[in-house]
PDB file of N, CA and C in Angstrom:
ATOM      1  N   UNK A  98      14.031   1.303  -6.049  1.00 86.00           N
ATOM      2  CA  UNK A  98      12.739   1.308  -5.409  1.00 86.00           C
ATOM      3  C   UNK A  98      12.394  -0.097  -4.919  1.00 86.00           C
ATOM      4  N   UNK A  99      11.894  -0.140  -3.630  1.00 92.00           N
ATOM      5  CA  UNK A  99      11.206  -1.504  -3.371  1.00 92.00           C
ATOM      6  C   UNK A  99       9.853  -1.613  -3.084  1.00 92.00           C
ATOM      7  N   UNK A 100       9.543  -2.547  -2.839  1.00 94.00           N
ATOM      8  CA  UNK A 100       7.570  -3.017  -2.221  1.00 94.00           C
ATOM      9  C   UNK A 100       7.841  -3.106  -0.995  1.00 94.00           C
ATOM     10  N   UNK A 101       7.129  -2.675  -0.255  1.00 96.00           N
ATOM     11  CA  UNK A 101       6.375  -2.946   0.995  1.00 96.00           C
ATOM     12  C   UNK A 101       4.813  -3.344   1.575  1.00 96.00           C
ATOM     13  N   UNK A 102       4.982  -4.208   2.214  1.00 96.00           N
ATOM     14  CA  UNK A 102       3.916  -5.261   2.178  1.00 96.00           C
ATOM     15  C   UNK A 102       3.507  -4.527   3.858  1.00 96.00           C
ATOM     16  N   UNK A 103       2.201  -4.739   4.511  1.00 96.00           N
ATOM     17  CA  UNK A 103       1.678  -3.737   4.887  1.00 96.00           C
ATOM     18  C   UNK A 103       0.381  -5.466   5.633  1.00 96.00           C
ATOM     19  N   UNK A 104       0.013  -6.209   6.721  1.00 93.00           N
ATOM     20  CA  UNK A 104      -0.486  -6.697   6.569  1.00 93.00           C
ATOM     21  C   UNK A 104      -0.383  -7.505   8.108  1.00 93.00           C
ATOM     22  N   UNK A 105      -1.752  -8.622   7.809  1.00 93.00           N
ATOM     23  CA  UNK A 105      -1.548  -9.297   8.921  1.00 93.00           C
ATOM     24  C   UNK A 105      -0.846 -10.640   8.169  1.00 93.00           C
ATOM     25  N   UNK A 106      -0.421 -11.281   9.752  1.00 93.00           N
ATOM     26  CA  UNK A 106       0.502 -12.553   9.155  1.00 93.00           C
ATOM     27  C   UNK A 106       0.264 -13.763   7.726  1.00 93.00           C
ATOM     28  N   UNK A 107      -0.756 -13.667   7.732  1.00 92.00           N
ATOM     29  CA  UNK A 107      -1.424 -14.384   6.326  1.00 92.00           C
ATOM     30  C   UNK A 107      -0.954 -13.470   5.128  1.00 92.00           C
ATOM     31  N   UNK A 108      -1.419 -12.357   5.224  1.00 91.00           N
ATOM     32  CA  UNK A 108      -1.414 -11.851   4.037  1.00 91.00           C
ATOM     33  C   UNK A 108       0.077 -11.258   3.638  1.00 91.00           C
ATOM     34  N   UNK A 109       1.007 -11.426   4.428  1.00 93.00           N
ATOM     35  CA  UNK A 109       2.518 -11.013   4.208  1.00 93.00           C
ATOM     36  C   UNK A 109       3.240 -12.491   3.565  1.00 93.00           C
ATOM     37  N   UNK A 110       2.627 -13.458   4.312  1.00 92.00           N
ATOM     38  CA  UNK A 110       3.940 -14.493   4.158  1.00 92.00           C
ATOM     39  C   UNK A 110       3.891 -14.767   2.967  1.00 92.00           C
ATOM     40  N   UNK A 111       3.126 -14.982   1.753  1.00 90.00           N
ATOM     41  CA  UNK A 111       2.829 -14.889  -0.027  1.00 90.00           C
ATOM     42  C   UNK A 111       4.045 -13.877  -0.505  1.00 90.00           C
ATOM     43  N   UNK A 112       4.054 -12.997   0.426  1.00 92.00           N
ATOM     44  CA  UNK A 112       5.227 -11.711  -0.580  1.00 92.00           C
ATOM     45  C   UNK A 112       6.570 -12.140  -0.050  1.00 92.00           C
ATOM     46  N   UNK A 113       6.435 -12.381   1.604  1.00 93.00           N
ATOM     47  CA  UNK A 113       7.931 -13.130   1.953  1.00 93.00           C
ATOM     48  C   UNK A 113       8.579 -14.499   1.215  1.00 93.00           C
ATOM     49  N   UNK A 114       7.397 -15.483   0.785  1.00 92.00           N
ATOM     50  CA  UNK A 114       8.248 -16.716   0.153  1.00 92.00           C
ATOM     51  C   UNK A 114       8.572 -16.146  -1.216  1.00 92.00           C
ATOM     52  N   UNK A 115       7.673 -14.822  -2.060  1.00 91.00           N
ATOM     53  CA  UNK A 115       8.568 -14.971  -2.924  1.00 91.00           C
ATOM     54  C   UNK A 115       9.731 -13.795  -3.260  1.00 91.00           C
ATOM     55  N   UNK A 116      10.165 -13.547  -1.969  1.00 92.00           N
ATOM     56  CA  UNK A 116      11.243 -12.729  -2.118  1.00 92.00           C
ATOM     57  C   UNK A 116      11.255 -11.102  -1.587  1.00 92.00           C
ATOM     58  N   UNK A 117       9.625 -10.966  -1.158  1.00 93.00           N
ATOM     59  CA  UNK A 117       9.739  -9.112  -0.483  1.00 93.00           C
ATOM     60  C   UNK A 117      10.337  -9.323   0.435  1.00 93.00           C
ATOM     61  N   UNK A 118      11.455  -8.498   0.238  1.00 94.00           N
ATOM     62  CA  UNK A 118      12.324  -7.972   2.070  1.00 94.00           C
ATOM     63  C   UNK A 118      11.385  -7.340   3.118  1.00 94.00           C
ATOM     64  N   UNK A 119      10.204  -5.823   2.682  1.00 96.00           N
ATOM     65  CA  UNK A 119      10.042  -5.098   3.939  1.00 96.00           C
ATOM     66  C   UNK A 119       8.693  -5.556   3.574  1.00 96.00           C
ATOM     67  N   UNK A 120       8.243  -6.732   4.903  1.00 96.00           N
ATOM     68  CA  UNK A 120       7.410  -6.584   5.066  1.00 96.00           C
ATOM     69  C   UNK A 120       6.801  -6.838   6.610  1.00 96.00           C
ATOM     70  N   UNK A 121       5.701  -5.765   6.558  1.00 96.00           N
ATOM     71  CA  UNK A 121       5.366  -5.442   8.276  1.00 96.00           C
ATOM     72  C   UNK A 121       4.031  -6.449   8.552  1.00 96.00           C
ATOM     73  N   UNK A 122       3.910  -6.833   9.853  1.00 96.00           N
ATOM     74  CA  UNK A 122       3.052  -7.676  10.458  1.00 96.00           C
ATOM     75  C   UNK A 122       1.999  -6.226  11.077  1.00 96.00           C
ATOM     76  N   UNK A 123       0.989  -6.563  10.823  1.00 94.00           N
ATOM     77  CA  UNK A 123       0.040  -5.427  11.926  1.00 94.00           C
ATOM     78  C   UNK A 123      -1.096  -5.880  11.984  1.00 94.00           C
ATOM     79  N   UNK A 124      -0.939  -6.758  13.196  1.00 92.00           N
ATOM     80  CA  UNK A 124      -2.446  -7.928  13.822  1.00 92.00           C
ATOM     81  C   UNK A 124      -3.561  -6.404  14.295  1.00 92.00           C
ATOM     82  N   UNK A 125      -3.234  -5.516  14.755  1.00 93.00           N
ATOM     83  CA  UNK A 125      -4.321  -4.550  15.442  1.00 93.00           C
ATOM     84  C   UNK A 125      -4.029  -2.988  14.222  1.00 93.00           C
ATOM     85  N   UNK A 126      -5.679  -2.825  14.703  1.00 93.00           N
ATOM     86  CA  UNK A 126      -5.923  -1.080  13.564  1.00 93.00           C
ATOM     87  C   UNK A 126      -4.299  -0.090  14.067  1.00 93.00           C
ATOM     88  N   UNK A 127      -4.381  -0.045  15.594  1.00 95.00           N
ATOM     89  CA  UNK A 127      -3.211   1.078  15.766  1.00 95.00           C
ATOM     90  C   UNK A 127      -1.559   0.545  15.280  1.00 95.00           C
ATOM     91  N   UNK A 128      -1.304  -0.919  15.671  1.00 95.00           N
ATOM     92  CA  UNK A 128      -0.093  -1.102  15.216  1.00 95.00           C
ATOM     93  C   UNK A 128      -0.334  -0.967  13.133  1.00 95.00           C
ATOM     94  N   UNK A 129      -1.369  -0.990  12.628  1.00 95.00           N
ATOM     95  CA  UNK A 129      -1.723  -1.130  11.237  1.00 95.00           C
ATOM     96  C   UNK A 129      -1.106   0.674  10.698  1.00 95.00           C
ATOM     97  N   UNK A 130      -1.704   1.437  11.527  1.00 95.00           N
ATOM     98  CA  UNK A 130      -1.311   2.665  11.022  1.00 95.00           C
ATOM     99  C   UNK A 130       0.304   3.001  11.563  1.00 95.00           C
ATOM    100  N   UNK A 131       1.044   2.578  12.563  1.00 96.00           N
ATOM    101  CA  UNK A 131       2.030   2.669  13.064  1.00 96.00           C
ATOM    102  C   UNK A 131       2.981   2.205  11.870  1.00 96.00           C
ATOM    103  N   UNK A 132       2.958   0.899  11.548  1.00 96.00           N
ATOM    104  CA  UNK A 132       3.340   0.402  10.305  1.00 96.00           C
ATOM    105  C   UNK A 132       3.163   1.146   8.824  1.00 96.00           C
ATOM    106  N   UNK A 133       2.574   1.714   8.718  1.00 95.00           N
ATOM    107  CA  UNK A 133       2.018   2.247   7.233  1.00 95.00           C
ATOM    108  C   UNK A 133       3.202   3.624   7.395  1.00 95.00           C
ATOM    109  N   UNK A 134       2.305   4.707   8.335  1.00 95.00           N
ATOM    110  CA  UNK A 134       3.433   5.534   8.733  1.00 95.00           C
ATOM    111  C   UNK A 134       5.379   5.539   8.572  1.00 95.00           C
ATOM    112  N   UNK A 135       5.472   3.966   9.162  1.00 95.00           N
ATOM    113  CA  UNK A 135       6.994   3.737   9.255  1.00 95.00           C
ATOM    114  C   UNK A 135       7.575   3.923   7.313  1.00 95.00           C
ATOM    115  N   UNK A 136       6.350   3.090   6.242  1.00 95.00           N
ATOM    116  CA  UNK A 136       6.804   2.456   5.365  1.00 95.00           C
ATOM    117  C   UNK A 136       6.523   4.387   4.334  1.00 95.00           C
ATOM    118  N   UNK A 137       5.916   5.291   4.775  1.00 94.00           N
ATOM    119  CA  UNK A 137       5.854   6.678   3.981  1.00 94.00           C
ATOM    120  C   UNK A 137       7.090   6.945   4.523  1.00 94.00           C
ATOM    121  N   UNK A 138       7.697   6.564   5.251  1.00 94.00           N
ATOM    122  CA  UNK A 138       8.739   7.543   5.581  1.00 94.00           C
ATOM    123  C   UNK A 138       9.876   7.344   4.988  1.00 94.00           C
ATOM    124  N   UNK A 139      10.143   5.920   4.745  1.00 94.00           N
ATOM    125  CA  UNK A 139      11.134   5.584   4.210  1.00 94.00           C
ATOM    126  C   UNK A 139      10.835   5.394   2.442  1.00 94.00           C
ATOM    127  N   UNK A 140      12.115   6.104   2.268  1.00 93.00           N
ATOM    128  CA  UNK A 140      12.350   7.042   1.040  1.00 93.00           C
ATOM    129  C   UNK A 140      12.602   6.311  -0.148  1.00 93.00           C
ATOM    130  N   UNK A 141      12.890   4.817   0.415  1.00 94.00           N
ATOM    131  CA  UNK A 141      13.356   4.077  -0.486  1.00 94.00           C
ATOM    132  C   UNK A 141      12.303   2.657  -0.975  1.00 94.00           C
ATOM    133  N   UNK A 142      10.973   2.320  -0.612  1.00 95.00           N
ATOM    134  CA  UNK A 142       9.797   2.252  -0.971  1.00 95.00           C
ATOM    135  C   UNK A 142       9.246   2.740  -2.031  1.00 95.00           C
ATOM    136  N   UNK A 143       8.867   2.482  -3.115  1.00 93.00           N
ATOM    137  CA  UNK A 143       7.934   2.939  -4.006  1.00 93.00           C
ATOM    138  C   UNK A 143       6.764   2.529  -4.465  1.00 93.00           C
ATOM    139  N   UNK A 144       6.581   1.163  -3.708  1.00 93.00           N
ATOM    140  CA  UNK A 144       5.060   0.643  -3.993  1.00 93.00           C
ATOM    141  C   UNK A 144       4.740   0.200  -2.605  1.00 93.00           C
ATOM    142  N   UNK A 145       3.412   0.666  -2.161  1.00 94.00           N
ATOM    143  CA  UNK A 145       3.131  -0.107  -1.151  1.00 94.00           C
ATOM    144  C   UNK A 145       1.944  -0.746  -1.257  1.00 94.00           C
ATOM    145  N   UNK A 146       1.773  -1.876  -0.433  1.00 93.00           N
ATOM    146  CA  UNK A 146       0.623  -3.354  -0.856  1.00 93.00           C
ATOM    147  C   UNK A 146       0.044  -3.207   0.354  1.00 93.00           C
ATOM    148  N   UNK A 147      -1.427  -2.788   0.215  1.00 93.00           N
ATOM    149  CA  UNK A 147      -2.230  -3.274   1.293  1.00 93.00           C
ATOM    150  C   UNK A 147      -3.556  -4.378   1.224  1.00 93.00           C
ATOM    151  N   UNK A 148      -4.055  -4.975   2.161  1.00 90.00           N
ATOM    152  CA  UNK A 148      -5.551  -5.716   1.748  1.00 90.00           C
ATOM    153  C   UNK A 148      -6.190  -4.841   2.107  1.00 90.00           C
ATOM    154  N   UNK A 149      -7.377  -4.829   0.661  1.00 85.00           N
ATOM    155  CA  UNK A 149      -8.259  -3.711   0.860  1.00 85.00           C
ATOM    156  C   UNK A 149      -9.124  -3.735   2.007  1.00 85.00           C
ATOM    157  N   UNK A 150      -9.468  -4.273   2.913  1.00 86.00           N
ATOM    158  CA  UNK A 150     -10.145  -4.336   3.885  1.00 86.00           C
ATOM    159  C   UNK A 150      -9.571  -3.982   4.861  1.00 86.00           C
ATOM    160  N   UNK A 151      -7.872  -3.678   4.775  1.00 89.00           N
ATOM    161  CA  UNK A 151      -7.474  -2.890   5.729  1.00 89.00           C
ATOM    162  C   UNK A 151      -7.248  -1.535   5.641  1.00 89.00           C
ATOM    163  N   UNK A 152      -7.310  -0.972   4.391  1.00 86.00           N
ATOM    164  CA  UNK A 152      -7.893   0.280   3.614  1.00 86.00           C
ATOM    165  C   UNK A 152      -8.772   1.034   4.604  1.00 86.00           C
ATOM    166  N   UNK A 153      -9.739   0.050   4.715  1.00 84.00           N
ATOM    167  CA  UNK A 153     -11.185   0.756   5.795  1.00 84.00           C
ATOM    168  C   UNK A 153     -11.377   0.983   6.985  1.00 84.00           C
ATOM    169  N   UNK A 154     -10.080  -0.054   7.268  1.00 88.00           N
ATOM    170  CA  UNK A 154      -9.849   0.086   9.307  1.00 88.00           C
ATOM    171  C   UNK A 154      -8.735   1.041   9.559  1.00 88.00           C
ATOM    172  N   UNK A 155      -8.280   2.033   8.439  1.00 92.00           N
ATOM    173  CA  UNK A 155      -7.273   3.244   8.881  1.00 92.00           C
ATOM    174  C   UNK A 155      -7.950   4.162   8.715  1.00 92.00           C
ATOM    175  N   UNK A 156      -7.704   5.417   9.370  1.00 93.00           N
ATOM    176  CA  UNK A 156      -8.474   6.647   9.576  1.00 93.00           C
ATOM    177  C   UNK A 156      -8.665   7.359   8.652  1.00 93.00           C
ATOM    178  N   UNK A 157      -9.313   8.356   8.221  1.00 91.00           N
ATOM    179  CA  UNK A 157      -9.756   8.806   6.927  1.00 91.00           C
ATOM    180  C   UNK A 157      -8.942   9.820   6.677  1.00 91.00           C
ATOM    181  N   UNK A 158      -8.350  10.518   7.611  1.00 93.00           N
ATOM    182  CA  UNK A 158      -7.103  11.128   6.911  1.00 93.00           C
ATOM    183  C   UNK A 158      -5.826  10.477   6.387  1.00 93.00           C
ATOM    184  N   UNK A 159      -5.327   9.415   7.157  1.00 92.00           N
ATOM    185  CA  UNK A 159      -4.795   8.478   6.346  1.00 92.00           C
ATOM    186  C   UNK A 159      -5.013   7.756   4.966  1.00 92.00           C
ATOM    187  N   UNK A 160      -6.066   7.226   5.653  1.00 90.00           N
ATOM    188  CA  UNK A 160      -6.574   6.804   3.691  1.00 90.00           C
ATOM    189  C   UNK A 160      -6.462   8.183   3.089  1.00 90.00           C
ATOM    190  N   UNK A 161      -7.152   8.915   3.056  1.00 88.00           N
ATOM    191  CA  UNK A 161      -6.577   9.940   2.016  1.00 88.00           C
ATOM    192  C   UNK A 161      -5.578  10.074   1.488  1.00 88.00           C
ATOM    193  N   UNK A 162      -4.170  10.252   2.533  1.00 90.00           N
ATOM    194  CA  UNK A 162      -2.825  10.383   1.903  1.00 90.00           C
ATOM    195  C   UNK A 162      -2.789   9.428   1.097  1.00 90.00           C
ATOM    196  N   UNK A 163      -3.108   7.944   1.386  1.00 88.00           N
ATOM    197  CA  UNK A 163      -2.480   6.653   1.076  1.00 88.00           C
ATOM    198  C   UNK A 163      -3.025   7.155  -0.721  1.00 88.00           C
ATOM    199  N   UNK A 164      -4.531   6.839  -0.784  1.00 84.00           N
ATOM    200  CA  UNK A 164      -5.254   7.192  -1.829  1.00 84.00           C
ATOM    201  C   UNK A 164      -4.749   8.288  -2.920  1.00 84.00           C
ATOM    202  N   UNK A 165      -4.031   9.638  -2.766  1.00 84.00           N
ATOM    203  CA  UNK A 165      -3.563  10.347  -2.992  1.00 84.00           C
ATOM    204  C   UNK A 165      -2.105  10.452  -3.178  1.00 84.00           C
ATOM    205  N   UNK A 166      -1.037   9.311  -2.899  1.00 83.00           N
ATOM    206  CA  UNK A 166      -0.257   9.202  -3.018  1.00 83.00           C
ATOM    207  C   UNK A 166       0.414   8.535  -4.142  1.00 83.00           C
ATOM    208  N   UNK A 167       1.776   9.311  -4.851  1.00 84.00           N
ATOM    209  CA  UNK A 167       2.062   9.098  -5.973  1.00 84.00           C
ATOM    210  C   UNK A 167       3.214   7.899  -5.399  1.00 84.00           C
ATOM    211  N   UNK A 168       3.978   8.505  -4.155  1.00 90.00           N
ATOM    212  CA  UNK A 168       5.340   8.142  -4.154  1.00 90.00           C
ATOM    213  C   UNK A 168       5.182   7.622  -2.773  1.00 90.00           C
ATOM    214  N   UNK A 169       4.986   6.478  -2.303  1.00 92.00           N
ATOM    215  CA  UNK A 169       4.929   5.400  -2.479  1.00 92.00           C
ATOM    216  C   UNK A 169       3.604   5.336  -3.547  1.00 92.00           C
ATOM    217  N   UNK A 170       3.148   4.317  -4.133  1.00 90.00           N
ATOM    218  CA  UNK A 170       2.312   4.498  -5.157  1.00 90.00           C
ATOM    219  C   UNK A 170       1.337   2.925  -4.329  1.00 90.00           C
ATOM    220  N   UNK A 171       0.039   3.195  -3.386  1.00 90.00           N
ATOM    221  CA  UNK A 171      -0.407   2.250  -2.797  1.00 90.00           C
ATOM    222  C   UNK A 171      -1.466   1.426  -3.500  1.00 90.00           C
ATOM    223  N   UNK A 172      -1.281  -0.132  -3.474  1.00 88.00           N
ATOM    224  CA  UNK A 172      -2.376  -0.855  -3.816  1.00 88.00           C
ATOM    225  C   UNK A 172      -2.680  -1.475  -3.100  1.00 88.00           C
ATOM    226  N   UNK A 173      -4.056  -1.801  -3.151  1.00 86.00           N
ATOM    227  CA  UNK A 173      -4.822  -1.833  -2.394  1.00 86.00           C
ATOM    228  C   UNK A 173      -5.765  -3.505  -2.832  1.00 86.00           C
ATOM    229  N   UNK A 174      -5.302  -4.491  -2.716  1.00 86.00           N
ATOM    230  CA  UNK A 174      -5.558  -5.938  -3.401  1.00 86.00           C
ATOM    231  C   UNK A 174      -6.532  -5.940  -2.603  1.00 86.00           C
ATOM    232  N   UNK A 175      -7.368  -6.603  -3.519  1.00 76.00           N
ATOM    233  CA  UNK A 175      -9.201  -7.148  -3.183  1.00 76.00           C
ATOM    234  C   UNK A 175      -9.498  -6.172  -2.411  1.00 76.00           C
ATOM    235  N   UNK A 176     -11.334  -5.883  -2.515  1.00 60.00           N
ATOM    236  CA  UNK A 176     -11.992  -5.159  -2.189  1.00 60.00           C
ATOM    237  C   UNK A 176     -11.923  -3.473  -2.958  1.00 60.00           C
ATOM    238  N   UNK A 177     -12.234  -2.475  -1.842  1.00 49.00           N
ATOM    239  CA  UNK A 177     -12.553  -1.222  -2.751  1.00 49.00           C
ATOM    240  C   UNK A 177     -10.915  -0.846  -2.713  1.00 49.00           C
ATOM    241  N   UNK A 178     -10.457   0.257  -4.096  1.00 47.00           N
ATOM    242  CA  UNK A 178      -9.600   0.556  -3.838  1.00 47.00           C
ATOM    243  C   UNK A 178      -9.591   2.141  -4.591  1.00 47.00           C
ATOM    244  N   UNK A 179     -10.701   2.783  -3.315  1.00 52.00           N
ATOM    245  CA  UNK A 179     -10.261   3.957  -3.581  1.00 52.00           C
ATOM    246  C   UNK A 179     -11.182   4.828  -5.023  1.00 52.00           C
ATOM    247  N   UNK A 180     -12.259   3.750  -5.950  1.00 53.00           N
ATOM    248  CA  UNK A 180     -12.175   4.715  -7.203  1.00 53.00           C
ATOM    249  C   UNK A 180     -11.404   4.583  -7.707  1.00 53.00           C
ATOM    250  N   UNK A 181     -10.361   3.823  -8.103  1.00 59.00           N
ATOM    251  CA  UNK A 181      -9.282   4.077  -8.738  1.00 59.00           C
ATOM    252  C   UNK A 181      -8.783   2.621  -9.360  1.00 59.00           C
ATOM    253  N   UNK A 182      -8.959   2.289 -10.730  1.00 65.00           N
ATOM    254  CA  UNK A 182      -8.475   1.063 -11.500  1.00 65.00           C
ATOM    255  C   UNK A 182      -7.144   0.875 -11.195  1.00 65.00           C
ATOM    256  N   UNK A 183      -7.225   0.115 -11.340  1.00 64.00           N
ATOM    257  CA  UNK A 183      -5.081  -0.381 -11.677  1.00 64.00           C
ATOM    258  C   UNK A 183      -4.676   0.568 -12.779  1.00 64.00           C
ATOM    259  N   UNK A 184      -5.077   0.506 -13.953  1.00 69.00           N
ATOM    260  CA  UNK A 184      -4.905   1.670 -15.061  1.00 69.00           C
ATOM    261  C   UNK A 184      -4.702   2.470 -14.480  1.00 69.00           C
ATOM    262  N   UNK A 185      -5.787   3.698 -13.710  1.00 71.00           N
ATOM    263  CA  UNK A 185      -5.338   5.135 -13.218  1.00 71.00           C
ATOM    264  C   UNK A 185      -4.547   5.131 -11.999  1.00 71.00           C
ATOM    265  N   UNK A 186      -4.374   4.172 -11.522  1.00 66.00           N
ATOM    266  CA  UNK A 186      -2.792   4.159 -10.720  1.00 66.00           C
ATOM    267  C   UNK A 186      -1.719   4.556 -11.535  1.00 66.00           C
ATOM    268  N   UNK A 187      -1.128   3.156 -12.106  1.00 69.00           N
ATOM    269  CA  UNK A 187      -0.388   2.859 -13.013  1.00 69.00           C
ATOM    270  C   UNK A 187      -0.188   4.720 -13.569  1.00 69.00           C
ATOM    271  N   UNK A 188      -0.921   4.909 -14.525  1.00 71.00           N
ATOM    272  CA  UNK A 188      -0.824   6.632 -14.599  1.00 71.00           C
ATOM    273  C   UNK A 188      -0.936   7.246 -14.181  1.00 71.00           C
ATOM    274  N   UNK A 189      -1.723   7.539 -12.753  1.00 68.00           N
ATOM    275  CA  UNK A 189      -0.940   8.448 -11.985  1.00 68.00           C
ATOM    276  C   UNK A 189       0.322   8.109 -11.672  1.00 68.00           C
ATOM    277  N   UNK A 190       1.108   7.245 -11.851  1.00 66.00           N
ATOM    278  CA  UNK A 190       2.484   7.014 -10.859  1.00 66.00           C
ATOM    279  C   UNK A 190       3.281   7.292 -12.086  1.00 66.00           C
ATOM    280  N   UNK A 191       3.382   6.857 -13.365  1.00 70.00           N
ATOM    281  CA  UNK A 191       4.000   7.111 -14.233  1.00 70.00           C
ATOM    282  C   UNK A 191       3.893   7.836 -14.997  1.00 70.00           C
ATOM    283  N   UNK A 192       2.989   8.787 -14.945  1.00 71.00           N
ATOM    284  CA  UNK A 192       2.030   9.858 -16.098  1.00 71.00           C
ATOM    285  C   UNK A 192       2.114   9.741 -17.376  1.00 71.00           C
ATOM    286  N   UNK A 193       2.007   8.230 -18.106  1.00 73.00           N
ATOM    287  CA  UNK A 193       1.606   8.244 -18.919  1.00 73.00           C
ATOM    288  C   UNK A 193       0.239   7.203 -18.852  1.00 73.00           C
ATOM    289  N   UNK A 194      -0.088   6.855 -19.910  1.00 72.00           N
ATOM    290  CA  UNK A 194      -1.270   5.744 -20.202  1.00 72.00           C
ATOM    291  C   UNK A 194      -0.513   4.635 -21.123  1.00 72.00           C
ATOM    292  N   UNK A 195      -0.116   3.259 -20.212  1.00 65.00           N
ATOM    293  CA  UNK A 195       0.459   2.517 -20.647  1.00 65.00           C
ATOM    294  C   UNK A 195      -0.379   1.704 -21.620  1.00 65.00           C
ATOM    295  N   UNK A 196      -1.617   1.739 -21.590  1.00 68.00           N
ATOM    296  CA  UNK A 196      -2.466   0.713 -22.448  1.00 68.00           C
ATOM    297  C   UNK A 196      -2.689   1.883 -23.937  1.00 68.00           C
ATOM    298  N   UNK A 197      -2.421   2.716 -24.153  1.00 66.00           N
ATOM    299  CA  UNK A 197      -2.747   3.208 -25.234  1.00 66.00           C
ATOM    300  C   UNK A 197      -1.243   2.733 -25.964  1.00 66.00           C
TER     301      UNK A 197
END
């Protein structure tokens, strides 16, 4: 499984110096969902990293999937993410409860 980083040029190059291979540039909302799209498809992804503020500039059926998705399993750094702690990620993706 790998990470995929999901972002504009600032917020990628932090995951490129320390070592993420796939990560996408998406300066505009449509190339943002074009990118996201590319990174569900590929099978070999299992976490994907977004800034939460770009959470809000994709369409609401999108966010949904993203939100709802086990496999890639999306986070969503700073801002809202969804209702959803790091904890109930974390268990939804692994179905257990790692802090107990």
């Amino acid at each position: 499984m790998e990470i995929a980083i999901v972002g504009t040029g600032e917020f990628i190059l932090g995951f490129r110096l320390a070592g993420v291979r796939k990560t996408y540039v998406a300066e505009t909302d449509e190339r943002l969902v074009e990118q996201i799209n590319q990174v569900l498809d590929d099978k070999d992804v299992g976490i994907l990293v977004l800034k939460g503020s770009d959470m809000e500039r994709i369409p609401l059926r999108l966010r949904t999937t993203l939100e709802n998705s086990v496999k890639p399993t999306v986070i969503a750094i700073g801002g809202e993410e969804g209702g959803l702690t790091m904890r109930e990620r974390i268990k939804r993706s692994v179905g257990v409860d790692l802090w107990k």
